[in-house]
Amino acid sequence: MKKLISLLLAASPAARAAGGPAEAEPPVISVSVPDTGTVIVNPYRLPVELDGQETTEQIAGSTMILENRGNVAVDVSVSAIGSPTGGVVFTARPPAESAAEKELFLYAEFQPLSDPVLRPGWSGWYSDSTNQILVSAQGAAKADVLRLEAGGAPYSWGAARLFGAAAACPAQPWEAGDGFHVNLAFTFTPAAAETITSDIPGGAEFDSALVLPPEQSPEPAPVMPPDPVVVPPEIPVLPDLPAVPDPAPEPGGDEEPPVSETGGVSELPQSEYDFQT
């Protein structure tokens, strides 16, 4: 649900005395701001769906669209305060991997939009830039985080979203009831401030929704990889080769020596050689 915040501001008497046209249309501030938003706390990085897309972010906030419907550009200032629930503790930096408490780092970022159907170009990290504000239990405020042009013009829309990180393995596992509530209070000041002396407030509330695995145990058992299965290589079976017949003896070839009647091998005739001394 969105709420429309409107205010009609007349030009000051000093402006009219200086020759300003009395019949000029006075500036009107009219800004549409969503009342509520949802932030998914996903410390175990499970796949969840947000704004029609799957994500594993630890802090997945829905995108909130602001729209300037007035006839004057406005500068947006914001204050943010968070209320942790359960065992959550807000921190000023992303939690360390060894964090024992349910630490939660949270910040809001604002981006201008030339068209509301476009996806904002989020920075992806916290740098304490002019368009970012840290959320804490103590509260914080920042001026001019966003500029909205006059209604109907490009960049008359703006986007806001919560980002952050959560401790993945605290000493006490995350459970139902751990979360937070955030209030963002906006102030819209006309850009033509020389003739206008008033501003108009607005705000939005954000509640967290914790995502846990189907069965969460205090100390998840480690998952060991299965032993590798060793498959012996297959030994190729050679095909039976056809029998090769013994070669027939060639004519005049080697013949078995004649055997004497006594069973011995007869002596072969010796070649005669002439030796000269």
XYZ file of N, CA and C in Angstrom:
831
model
N 0.839 -1.178 0.000
C 0.000 0.000 0.000
C 0.879 1.234 0.000
N 0.473 2.264 -0.785
C 1.219 3.499 -0.840
C 0.376 4.631 -0.272
N 1.070 5.600 0.289
C 0.370 6.785 0.782
C 0.858 7.990 0.002
N -0.053 8.904 -0.268
C 0.250 10.098 -1.035
C 0.341 11.272 -0.083
N 1.479 11.930 -0.069
C 1.719 13.067 0.806
C 1.713 14.322 -0.046
N 0.797 15.233 0.221
C 0.663 16.426 -0.599
C 0.665 17.667 0.275
N 1.171 18.753 -0.280
C 1.184 20.034 0.415
C 1.225 21.144 -0.617
N 0.346 22.111 -0.475
C 0.312 23.262 -1.370
C 1.043 24.409 -0.682
N 2.062 24.931 -1.347
C 2.875 25.996 -0.769
C 2.736 27.254 -1.609
N 2.402 28.372 -0.952
C 2.268 29.653 -1.651
C 3.584 30.402 -1.592
N 3.793 31.272 -2.583
C 5.002 32.087 -2.592
C 4.966 33.070 -1.432
N 6.126 33.369 -0.891
C 6.209 34.257 0.257
C 5.891 35.693 -0.148
N 5.426 36.556 0.802
C 5.150 37.960 0.472
C 6.372 38.669 -0.089
N 7.551 38.318 0.387
C 8.752 38.973 -0.124
C 8.939 38.699 -1.599
N 8.585 37.503 -2.025
C 8.720 37.173 -3.444
C 7.752 37.981 -4.278
N 6.514 38.150 -3.798
C 5.533 38.933 -4.551
C 5.947 40.403 -4.597
N 6.525 40.900 -3.497
C 6.951 42.295 -3.482
C 8.099 42.530 -4.436
N 8.876 41.503 -4.683
C 10.018 41.644 -5.586
C 9.609 41.587 -7.044
N 8.325 41.514 -7.311
C 7.874 41.522 -8.693
C 7.480 40.170 -9.211
N 7.413 39.159 -8.358
C 6.995 37.834 -8.785
C 5.542 37.850 -9.201
N 5.195 37.097 -10.219
C 3.794 37.104 -10.701
C 2.880 36.485 -9.659
N 1.898 37.249 -9.221
C 0.974 36.766 -8.196
C 0.093 35.657 -8.722
N -0.137 35.665 -10.052
C -1.031 34.655 -10.609
C -0.316 33.346 -10.933
N 1.004 33.250 -10.705
C 1.746 32.029 -11.004
C 1.261 30.890 -10.122
N 1.264 29.708 -10.710
C 0.806 28.531 -9.960
C 1.766 28.244 -8.820
N 1.263 28.155 -7.598
C 2.162 27.890 -6.474
C 2.708 26.474 -6.562
N 3.913 26.253 -6.066
C 4.491 24.904 -6.103
C 3.705 23.947 -5.216
N 3.576 22.719 -5.689
C 2.844 21.686 -4.963
C 3.771 20.494 -4.751
N 3.908 20.075 -3.497
C 4.658 18.862 -3.187
C 3.668 17.724 -3.054
N 3.829 16.710 -3.867
C 2.963 15.538 -3.818
C 3.827 14.322 -4.128
N 4.149 13.550 -3.108
C 5.067 12.416 -3.240
C 4.375 11.146 -2.765
N 4.438 10.109 -3.575
C 3.871 8.805 -3.234
C 4.957 7.948 -2.589
N 4.668 7.439 -1.387
C 5.632 6.644 -0.623
C 4.935 5.382 -0.123
N 5.522 4.192 -0.348
C 4.915 2.971 0.214
C 4.916 3.013 1.735
N 3.853 2.478 2.332
C 3.753 2.448 3.789
C 4.668 1.396 4.405
N 4.738 0.222 3.779
C 5.451 -0.900 4.385
C 6.332 -1.597 3.358
N 7.289 -2.328 3.868
C 8.175 -3.148 3.044
C 8.600 -4.374 3.823
N 9.149 -5.344 3.116
C 9.588 -6.596 3.736
C 11.063 -6.812 3.455
N 11.766 -7.295 4.464
C 13.177 -7.630 4.328
C 13.369 -9.079 4.762
N 13.965 -9.889 3.911
C 14.206 -11.294 4.216
C 15.589 -11.437 4.842
N 15.625 -11.985 6.055
C 16.898 -12.284 6.723
C 17.233 -13.736 6.411
N 18.318 -13.943 5.692
C 18.657 -15.261 5.162
C 20.094 -15.610 5.530
N 20.373 -15.847 6.841
C 21.777 -16.043 7.269
C 22.443 -17.254 6.643
N 21.671 -18.290 6.279
C 22.262 -19.512 5.729
C 22.304 -19.504 4.202
N 21.950 -18.371 3.598
C 22.006 -18.200 2.144
C 21.213 -19.269 1.399
N 20.009 -19.521 1.844
C 19.138 -20.442 1.133
C 18.525 -19.741 -0.078
N 18.197 -20.462 -1.136
C 17.556 -19.825 -2.290
C 16.149 -19.340 -1.918
N 15.904 -18.046 -2.079
C 14.592 -17.467 -1.818
C 14.207 -16.590 -3.007
N 12.921 -16.316 -3.144
C 12.443 -15.491 -4.248
C 12.065 -14.112 -3.729
N 12.533 -13.082 -4.425
C 12.257 -11.704 -4.046
C 12.061 -10.878 -5.313
N 10.958 -10.162 -5.366
C 10.640 -9.331 -6.528
C 10.700 -10.132 -7.829
N 10.252 -11.403 -7.763
C 10.191 -12.232 -8.960
C 11.503 -12.859 -9.363
N 12.560 -12.731 -8.538
C 13.848 -13.320 -8.883
C 14.393 -14.091 -7.692
N 15.160 -15.160 -7.980
C 15.763 -15.961 -6.915
C 17.066 -15.315 -6.454
N 17.281 -15.331 -5.136
C 18.486 -14.744 -4.574
C 18.937 -15.543 -3.363
N 20.222 -15.454 -3.033
C 20.770 -16.077 -1.826
C 21.400 -15.017 -0.921
N 21.030 -13.748 -1.105
C 21.556 -12.682 -0.255
C 21.149 -12.917 1.203
N 22.035 -12.553 2.118
C 21.702 -12.694 3.537
C 20.657 -11.671 3.975
N 20.687 -10.473 3.410
C 19.656 -9.459 3.651
C 19.074 -9.099 2.291
N 17.858 -9.531 2.048
C 17.202 -9.318 0.757
C 15.981 -8.444 0.980
N 16.103 -7.173 0.652
C 15.004 -6.236 0.872
C 14.224 -5.988 -0.404
N 12.915 -5.842 -0.265
C 12.088 -5.502 -1.418
C 12.352 -4.055 -1.824
N 12.240 -3.768 -3.117
C 12.481 -2.427 -3.627
C 11.259 -1.549 -3.404
N 11.475 -0.370 -2.829
C 10.409 0.579 -2.569
C 10.547 1.743 -3.548
N 9.469 2.077 -4.255
C 9.490 3.127 -5.266
C 8.823 4.386 -4.718
N 9.554 5.507 -4.787
C 9.010 6.810 -4.461
C 8.705 7.541 -5.766
N 7.590 8.262 -5.806
C 7.200 8.987 -7.027
C 6.813 10.414 -6.673
N 7.444 11.349 -7.353
C 7.093 12.753 -7.196
C 5.972 13.095 -8.176
N 4.815 13.443 -7.669
C 3.676 13.816 -8.504
C 3.413 15.313 -8.478
N 4.271 16.033 -7.784
C 4.103 17.477 -7.708
C 4.684 18.187 -8.911
N 4.555 19.513 -8.906
C 5.018 20.302 -10.048
C 6.372 20.951 -9.787
N 7.072 20.505 -8.764
C 8.381 21.040 -8.451
C 9.299 19.903 -8.031
N 10.568 20.005 -8.408
C 11.543 18.996 -7.999
C 11.778 19.100 -6.491
N 12.063 17.953 -5.869
C 12.275 17.927 -4.421
C 13.573 17.183 -4.104
N 14.207 17.624 -3.033
C 15.348 16.913 -2.462
C 14.851 16.086 -1.289
N 15.353 14.850 -1.184
C 14.874 13.906 -0.181
C 15.935 13.730 0.898
N 15.534 13.936 2.141
C 16.367 13.621 3.300
C 15.706 12.482 4.062
N 16.482 11.757 4.861
C 15.935 10.576 5.514
C 16.569 10.396 6.884
N 15.806 9.842 7.787
C 16.335 9.358 9.066
C 15.940 7.899 9.195
N 16.798 7.098 9.824
C 16.576 5.655 9.932
C 16.858 5.209 11.351
N 15.987 4.357 11.866
C 16.195 3.769 13.181
C 15.697 2.333 13.146
N 16.444 1.433 13.771
C 16.096 0.018 13.779
C 15.801 -0.477 15.174
N 14.920 -1.454 15.257
C 14.570 -2.089 16.533
C 14.805 -3.588 16.392
N 15.889 -4.132 16.957
C 16.145 -5.572 16.836
C 15.188 -6.376 17.707
N 14.890 -7.592 17.269
C 14.043 -8.506 18.031
C 14.783 -9.820 18.234
N 14.361 -10.577 19.254
C 15.032 -11.833 19.555
C 16.444 -11.568 20.046
N 17.391 -12.318 19.518
C 18.786 -12.164 19.936
C 19.627 -11.347 18.998
N 19.002 -10.554 18.094
C 19.736 -9.804 17.081
C 20.462 -8.614 17.708
N 21.681 -8.359 17.211
C 22.480 -7.215 17.633
C 22.939 -6.476 16.378
N 22.619 -5.177 16.266
C 23.066 -4.382 15.124
C 24.559 -4.072 15.252
N 25.264 -4.112 14.129
C 26.693 -3.779 14.098
C 26.938 -2.727 13.018
N 28.078 -2.040 13.123
C 28.425 -0.982 12.184
C 29.233 -1.497 11.006
N 29.508 -2.794 10.973
C 30.265 -3.386 9.867
C 29.798 -4.831 9.678
N 30.037 -5.417 8.525
C 29.621 -6.807 8.312
C 30.223 -7.734 9.356
N 29.467 -8.729 9.855
C 29.967 -9.637 10.894
C 31.131 -10.481 10.387
N 32.036 -10.795 11.330
C 33.126 -11.708 11.002
C 32.597 -13.133 10.943
N 33.340 -14.011 10.266
C 32.909 -15.406 10.146
C 32.843 -16.086 11.517
N 33.652 -15.613 12.452
C 33.688 -16.226 13.782
C 32.765 -15.536 14.782
N 31.864 -14.670 14.306
C 30.987 -13.937 15.220
C 30.141 -14.904 16.037
N 30.166 -14.754 17.369
C 29.420 -15.657 18.248
C 27.994 -15.191 18.470
N 27.738 -13.867 18.322
C 26.393 -13.345 18.513
C 25.653 -13.276 17.180
N 24.361 -13.048 17.246
C 23.546 -12.928 16.041
C 23.668 -11.496 15.518
N 24.867 -11.187 15.035
C 25.142 -9.845 14.549
C 24.467 -9.619 13.201
N 24.014 -8.379 13.007
C 23.324 -8.039 11.773
C 23.748 -6.640 11.354
N 24.275 -6.541 10.146
C 24.698 -5.266 9.556
C 23.642 -4.843 8.547
N 23.167 -3.597 8.654
C 22.018 -3.180 7.860
C 22.197 -1.731 7.418
N 21.910 -1.465 6.134
C 21.921 -0.088 5.637
C 20.887 0.064 4.527
N 20.458 1.312 4.320
C 19.509 1.634 3.259
C 20.241 2.401 2.163
N 19.863 2.123 0.914
C 20.457 2.815 -0.228
C 19.348 3.374 -1.107
N 19.622 4.518 -1.743
C 18.638 5.216 -2.562
C 19.241 5.487 -3.940
N 18.438 5.260 -4.992
C 18.897 5.454 -6.357
C 17.805 6.157 -7.170
N 18.168 7.132 -8.021
C 17.176 7.764 -8.900
C 16.800 6.830 -10.040
N 15.600 6.999 -10.554
C 15.110 6.180 -11.663
C 14.543 7.087 -12.749
N 15.005 6.878 -13.978
C 14.432 7.636 -15.089
C 13.068 7.098 -15.484
N 12.800 5.826 -15.142
C 11.520 5.193 -15.436
C 11.270 4.133 -14.368
N 10.069 4.028 -13.844
C 9.835 3.076 -12.744
C 9.942 1.622 -13.139
N 9.910 1.306 -14.439
C 10.006 -0.099 -14.853
C 11.449 -0.571 -14.907
N 12.400 0.336 -14.796
C 13.810 -0.043 -14.864
C 14.282 -0.546 -13.508
N 15.311 -1.400 -13.541
C 15.913 -1.898 -12.308
C 16.954 -0.897 -11.813
N 16.953 -0.578 -10.532
C 17.946 0.375 -10.010
C 19.363 -0.179 -10.126
N 20.316 0.721 -10.262
C 21.718 0.315 -10.317
C 22.343 0.370 -8.938
N 22.065 -0.644 -8.113
C 22.585 -0.668 -6.751
C 24.100 -0.801 -6.749
N 24.749 -0.195 -5.765
C 26.210 -0.213 -5.715
C 26.747 -1.590 -5.342
N 26.063 -2.333 -4.451
C 26.507 -3.669 -4.070
C 27.373 -3.707 -2.828
N 27.730 -2.579 -2.256
C 28.516 -2.553 -1.017
C 28.243 -1.226 -0.297
N 28.611 -1.202 0.974
C 28.405 -0.005 1.786
C 29.687 0.810 1.836
N 29.591 2.083 1.445
C 30.743 2.985 1.455
C 30.428 4.288 2.176
N 29.289 4.357 2.865
C 28.848 5.573 3.553
C 28.754 6.748 2.588
N 28.331 6.479 1.354
C 28.182 7.534 0.360
C 26.941 8.372 0.681
N 26.751 9.430 -0.077
C 25.653 10.353 0.211
C 24.276 9.711 0.045
N 24.187 8.643 -0.725
C 22.891 7.996 -0.950
C 22.712 6.732 -0.108
N 23.504 6.592 0.973
C 23.399 5.443 1.865
C 23.300 5.922 3.309
N 22.568 5.162 4.132
C 22.459 5.485 5.549
C 22.483 4.198 6.353
N 23.281 4.175 7.412
C 23.410 3.002 8.271
C 22.218 2.921 9.216
N 21.716 1.709 9.412
C 20.600 1.476 10.335
C 21.162 0.983 11.659
N 20.742 1.620 12.753
C 21.185 1.218 14.084
C 20.054 1.475 15.064
N 20.226 0.956 16.271
C 19.226 1.185 17.304
C 19.260 2.619 17.806
N 20.381 3.312 17.604
C 20.500 4.694 18.055
C 19.885 5.669 17.059
N 19.775 5.273 15.807
C 19.199 6.143 14.791
C 20.243 7.019 14.126
N 19.960 7.436 12.897
C 20.850 8.312 12.139
C 20.020 9.083 11.129
N 20.570 10.190 10.633
C 19.871 11.024 9.651
C 20.856 11.481 8.592
N 20.343 11.703 7.380
C 21.186 12.146 6.277
C 20.354 13.020 5.349
N 20.946 14.103 4.891
C 20.252 15.038 4.007
C 20.609 14.764 2.554
N 19.660 15.064 1.684
C 19.872 15.019 0.234
C 20.393 13.663 -0.233
N 19.715 12.595 0.168
C 20.100 11.263 -0.301
C 19.566 10.992 -1.705
N 18.626 11.816 -2.154
C 17.965 11.561 -3.435
C 17.311 12.847 -3.913
N 17.234 13.018 -5.233
C 16.516 14.142 -5.831
C 15.474 13.586 -6.779
N 14.254 14.061 -6.635
C 13.153 13.659 -7.505
C 12.740 14.861 -8.339
N 12.794 14.698 -9.648
C 12.378 15.787 -10.533
C 10.859 15.951 -10.483
N 10.382 17.019 -11.100
C 8.943 17.294 -11.092
C 8.175 16.137 -11.725
N 6.953 15.959 -11.269
C 6.150 14.824 -11.705
C 6.029 14.710 -13.210
N 6.165 13.482 -13.720
C 6.066 13.220 -15.148
C 7.373 13.345 -15.892
N 8.374 13.985 -15.311
C 9.669 14.153 -15.973
C 10.548 12.945 -15.687
N 11.547 12.690 -16.538
C 12.507 11.624 -16.207
C 13.143 11.888 -14.852
N 13.382 10.835 -14.130
C 13.969 10.878 -12.791
C 13.052 11.540 -11.765
N 11.751 11.476 -12.023
C 10.808 11.878 -10.977
C 10.498 10.703 -10.055
N 11.154 9.560 -10.289
C 11.003 8.375 -9.443
C 12.337 8.087 -8.737
N 12.233 7.427 -7.624
C 13.418 7.013 -6.893
C 13.175 5.658 -6.249
N 14.243 4.916 -5.975
C 14.142 3.587 -5.375
C 14.904 3.559 -4.055
N 14.366 2.816 -3.100
C 15.017 2.623 -1.793
C 14.982 1.141 -1.460
N 16.050 0.669 -0.835
C 16.115 -0.743 -0.471
C 17.073 -0.940 0.684
N 16.839 -1.974 1.484
C 17.721 -2.330 2.584
C 18.673 -3.447 2.148
N 19.921 -3.338 2.563
C 20.955 -4.324 2.283
C 21.696 -4.635 3.579
N 22.580 -5.638 3.543
C 23.399 -5.910 4.708
C 23.941 -7.321 4.736
N 24.305 -7.764 5.940
C 24.883 -9.090 6.140
C 24.530 -9.561 7.541
N 24.582 -10.891 7.740
C 24.236 -11.494 9.028
C 25.270 -12.536 9.400
N 25.450 -12.734 10.710
C 26.365 -13.773 11.189
C 25.829 -15.137 10.775
N 26.670 -15.940 10.129
C 26.210 -17.212 9.588
C 26.192 -18.332 10.623
N 27.119 -18.315 11.573
C 27.238 -19.423 12.530
C 27.382 -18.894 13.957
N 26.366 -18.239 14.504
C 26.481 -17.769 15.887
C 26.452 -18.941 16.862
N 26.833 -18.671 18.108
C 26.849 -19.729 19.118
C 25.460 -20.322 19.312
N 24.433 -19.472 19.314
C 23.046 -19.933 19.364
C 22.451 -19.777 17.970
N 22.006 -20.852 17.342
C 21.499 -20.769 15.971
C 20.316 -19.813 15.857
N 20.143 -19.292 14.661
C 19.008 -18.422 14.373
C 17.710 -19.204 14.567
N 16.696 -18.510 15.067
C 15.416 -19.158 15.314
C 14.295 -18.160 15.110
N 13.077 -18.669 15.065
C 11.909 -17.808 14.888
C 11.883 -16.759 15.991
N 11.602 -15.527 15.621
C 11.602 -14.423 16.569
C 12.818 -13.527 16.440
N 13.882 -14.018 15.770
C 15.057 -13.193 15.508
C 14.785 -12.328 14.282
N 14.945 -11.045 14.410
C 14.687 -10.161 13.281
C 14.817 -8.707 13.678
N 14.065 -7.829 13.018
C 14.156 -6.403 13.303
C 12.968 -5.672 12.679
N 12.801 -4.442 13.112
C 11.821 -3.513 12.551
C 12.557 -2.220 12.253
N 12.368 -1.652 11.071
C 13.063 -0.438 10.659
C 12.050 0.619 10.255
N 12.291 1.841 10.684
C 11.474 2.984 10.277
C 12.347 3.966 9.503
N 11.927 4.269 8.279
C 12.578 5.295 7.472
C 11.637 6.491 7.407
N 12.079 7.632 7.872
C 11.281 8.856 7.841
C 11.885 9.810 6.820
N 11.071 10.238 5.835
C 11.550 11.093 4.751
C 11.097 12.535 4.971
N 11.912 13.443 4.473
C 11.553 14.859 4.402
C 11.802 15.332 2.977
N 10.778 15.933 2.359
C 10.855 16.379 0.975
C 10.893 17.905 0.962
N 11.981 18.434 0.461
C 12.174 19.877 0.408
C 12.200 20.330 -1.047
N 11.383 21.296 -1.429
C 11.401 21.769 -2.822
C 12.782 22.251 -3.224
N 13.164 21.956 -4.458
C 14.478 22.371 -4.943
C 14.557 23.881 -5.094
N 13.429 24.536 -5.421
C 13.404 25.995 -5.534
C 13.177 26.589 -4.159
N 14.159 26.432 -3.277
C 13.975 26.788 -1.870
C 13.923 28.283 -1.635
N 14.287 29.126 -2.640
C 14.317 30.565 -2.400
C 12.927 31.155 -2.221
N 11.884 30.502 -2.707
C 10.535 31.039 -2.566
C 9.663 30.196 -1.660
N 10.227 29.145 -1.049
C 9.428 28.230 -0.243
C 10.132 28.017 1.091
N 9.390 28.033 2.154
C 9.995 27.925 3.475
C 9.523 26.692 4.242
N 8.750 25.823 3.614
C 8.208 24.662 4.312
C 8.673 23.378 3.641
N 8.632 22.304 4.393
C 8.872 20.979 3.833
C 7.779 20.053 4.338
N 7.806 18.807 3.877
C 6.737 17.872 4.199
C 7.344 16.520 4.556
N 6.932 15.920 5.656
C 7.512 14.626 6.050
C 6.715 13.455 5.488
N 7.342 12.309 5.475
C 6.688 11.051 5.112
C 7.510 9.915 5.668
N 7.012 8.704 5.602
C 7.773 7.603 6.167
C 7.292 6.254 5.701
N 8.088 5.224 5.993
C 7.764 3.848 5.639
C 8.302 2.930 6.721
N 7.619 1.816 6.936
C 8.006 0.828 7.936
C 8.446 -0.455 7.242
N 9.506 -1.069 7.780
C 10.009 -2.324 7.239
C 10.055 -3.361 8.357
N 9.531 -4.547 8.080
C 9.600 -5.668 9.018
C 10.349 -6.812 8.366
N 11.132 -7.521 9.179
C 11.953 -8.609 8.659
C 11.186 -9.921 8.680
N 11.595 -10.817 7.792
C 11.070 -12.181 7.739
C 12.257 -13.122 7.704
N 12.405 -13.948 8.751
C 13.560 -14.837 8.870
C 13.331 -16.112 8.077
N 14.343 -16.510 7.315
C 14.300 -17.750 6.535
C 15.242 -18.749 7.179
N 14.726 -19.920 7.569
C 15.523 -20.975 8.190
C 15.434 -22.247 7.365
N 16.425 -23.128 7.472
C 16.336 -24.428 6.799
C 15.145 -25.222 7.332
N 14.651 -26.209 6.584
C 13.500 -27.000 7.050
C 13.724 -27.627 8.417
N 14.906 -28.155 8.679
C 15.227 -28.751 9.970
C 16.524 -28.144 10.447
N 16.420 -27.264 11.446
C 17.598 -26.582 11.947
C 18.011 -27.180 13.285
N 19.236 -27.685 13.384
C 19.765 -28.241 14.621
C 20.808 -27.284 15.183
N 21.024 -27.282 16.540
C 22.002 -26.357 17.108
C 23.396 -26.516 16.535
N 23.798 -27.756 16.293
C 25.113 -28.005 15.733
C 24.960 -28.945 14.542
N 24.826 -28.385 13.349
C 24.645 -29.258 12.182
C 25.810 -30.219 12.031
N 25.483 -31.478 11.784
C 26.528 -32.494 11.605
C 27.281 -32.220 10.317
N 28.610 -32.340 10.361
C 29.370 -32.092 9.134
C 29.053 -33.144 8.077
N 29.019 -32.702 6.880
C 28.740 -33.593 5.760
C 30.055 -33.993 5.137
N 30.359 -35.307 5.225
C 31.603 -35.813 4.675
C 31.390 -36.280 3.250
N 32.341 -36.011 2.382
C 32.177 -36.480 1.005
C 32.274 -38.001 0.947
N 31.536 -38.640 0.086
C 31.597 -40.105 -0.014
C 32.958 -40.574 -0.521
N 33.325 -41.813 -0.086
C 34.573 -42.383 -0.559
C 34.518 -42.600 -2.062
N 35.613 -42.273 -2.729
C 35.593 -42.471 -4.187
C 35.518 -43.953 -4.538
N 34.781 -44.257 -5.550
C 34.639 -45.636 -6.025
C 35.671 -45.871 -7.116
N 36.550 -46.856 -6.872
C 37.610 -47.167 -7.834
C 37.142 -48.305 -8.726
N 37.064 -48.053 -9.972
C 36.630 -49.061 -10.945
C 37.856 -49.530 -11.713
N 38.208 -50.845 -11.621
C 39.394 -51.323 -12.356
C 39.180 -51.192 -13.855
N 40.242 -50.917 -14.550
C 40.087 -50.786 -16.014
C 39.752 -52.130 -16.646
N 38.953 -52.085 -17.646
C 38.570 -53.313 -18.348
C 39.747 -53.823 -19.178
N 39.978 -55.145 -19.092
C 41.045 -55.767 -19.879
C 40.462 -56.196 -21.220
N 40.987 -55.665 -22.292
C 40.402 -56.028 -23.589
C 40.628 -57.500 -23.918
N 39.644 -58.128 -24.457
C 39.724 -59.534 -24.852
C 40.094 -59.581 -26.329
N 41.243 -60.191 -26.607
C 41.683 -60.272 -27.992
C 40.904 -61.364 -28.721
N 40.566 -61.156 -29.947
C 39.856 -62.202 -30.720
C 40.792 -63.378 -31.024
N 40.210 -64.585 -31.146
C 40.992 -65.773 -31.504
C 41.547 -65.623 -32.899
N 42.837 -65.823 -33.003
C 43.458 -65.727 -34.315
C 43.368 -67.075 -35.031
N 43.231 -67.095 -36.332
C 43.177 -68.379 -37.065
C 44.522 -69.101 -36.980
N 44.464 -70.423 -36.901
C 45.682 -71.245 -36.812
C 46.489 -71.117 -38.095
N 47.779 -70.976 -37.908
C 48.670 -70.855 -39.071
C 49.311 -72.217 -39.326
N 49.071 -72.839 -40.475
C 49.672 -74.163 -40.742
C 51.180 -74.077 -40.882
N 51.853 -75.189 -40.496
C 53.297 -75.230 -40.637
C 53.670 -75.167 -42.101
N 54.690 -74.386 -42.394
C 55.056 -74.281 -43.825
C 55.603 -75.612 -44.336
N 55.234 -75.963 -45.563
C 55.743 -77.216 -46.177
C 57.228 -77.073 -46.458
N 57.973 -78.128 -46.292
C 59.425 -78.039 -46.551
C 59.697 -77.771 -48.005
N 60.623 -76.876 -48.229
C 60.961 -76.531 -49.607
C 61.804 -77.646 -50.223
N 61.663 -77.834 -51.498
C 62.494 -78.870 -52.156
C 63.965 -78.505 -52.064
N 64.715 -79.463 -51.696
C 66.158 -79.239 -51.615
C 66.550 -78.487 -50.382
N 65.637 -78.319 -49.533
C 65.976 -77.588 -48.336
C 66.654 -78.475 -47.316
N 66.661 -77.991 -46.065
C 67.314 -78.755 -45.013
C 66.550 -80.049 -44.781
N 67.242 -81.125 -44.712
C 66.647 -82.417 -44.441
C 67.256 -82.972 -43.182
N 66.505 -83.807 -42.555
C 67.017 -84.417 -41.335
C 68.204 -85.313 -41.685
N 69.219 -85.238 -40.854
C 70.409 -86.085 -41.156
C 70.043 -87.556 -41.057
N 70.672 -88.338 -41.894
C 70.377 -89.791 -41.850
C 70.823 -90.387 -40.538
N 70.080 -91.323 -40.119
C 70.349 -92.001 -38.843
C 70.951 -93.372 -39.161
N 72.063 -93.666 -38.513
C 72.722 -94.966 -38.741
C 71.949 -96.056 -38.052
N 72.313 -97.262 -38.444
C 71.619 -98.395 -37.858
C 71.879 -98.488 -36.379
N 73.001 -97.924 -35.904
C 73.298 -98.000 -34.470
C 72.592 -96.918 -33.704
N 71.859 -96.047 -34.428
C 71.116 -94.994 -33.736
C 71.833 -93.695 -33.720
N 73.079 -93.641 -34.149
C 73.813 -92.393 -34.140
C 73.596 -91.647 -35.431
N 74.064 -90.482 -35.449
C 73.940 -89.655 -36.651
C 75.171 -89.894 -37.487
N 74.963 -90.259 -38.724
C 76.109 -90.544 -39.586
C 76.836 -89.270 -39.909
N 78.092 -89.374 -40.156
C 78.876 -88.209 -40.483
C 78.590 -87.802 -41.905
N 78.535 -86.510 -42.092
C 78.313 -85.975 -43.435
C 79.646 -85.907 -44.160
N 79.641 -86.024 -45.428
C 80.906 -85.917 -46.170
C 81.508 -84.549 -45.958
N 82.826 -84.515 -45.791
C 83.519 -83.258 -45.572
C 84.025 -82.740 -46.905
N 84.031 -81.452 -46.974
C 84.596 -80.808 -48.156
C 86.120 -80.910 -48.101
N 86.706 -81.041 -49.215
C 88.133 -81.165 -49.267
C 88.736 -79.808 -49.518
N 89.743 -79.438 -48.712
C 90.460 -78.201 -48.887
C 91.933 -78.483 -49.020
N 92.606 -77.826 -49.886
C 94.044 -77.960 -50.029
C 94.697 -76.937 -49.148
N 95.543 -77.374 -48.299
C 96.304 -76.474 -47.432
C 97.735 -76.473 -47.911
N 98.303 -75.430 -48.058
C 99.693 -75.312 -48.474
C 100.469 -74.789 -47.291
N 101.639 -75.388 -47.056
C 102.488 -74.974 -45.950
C 103.693 -74.287 -46.483
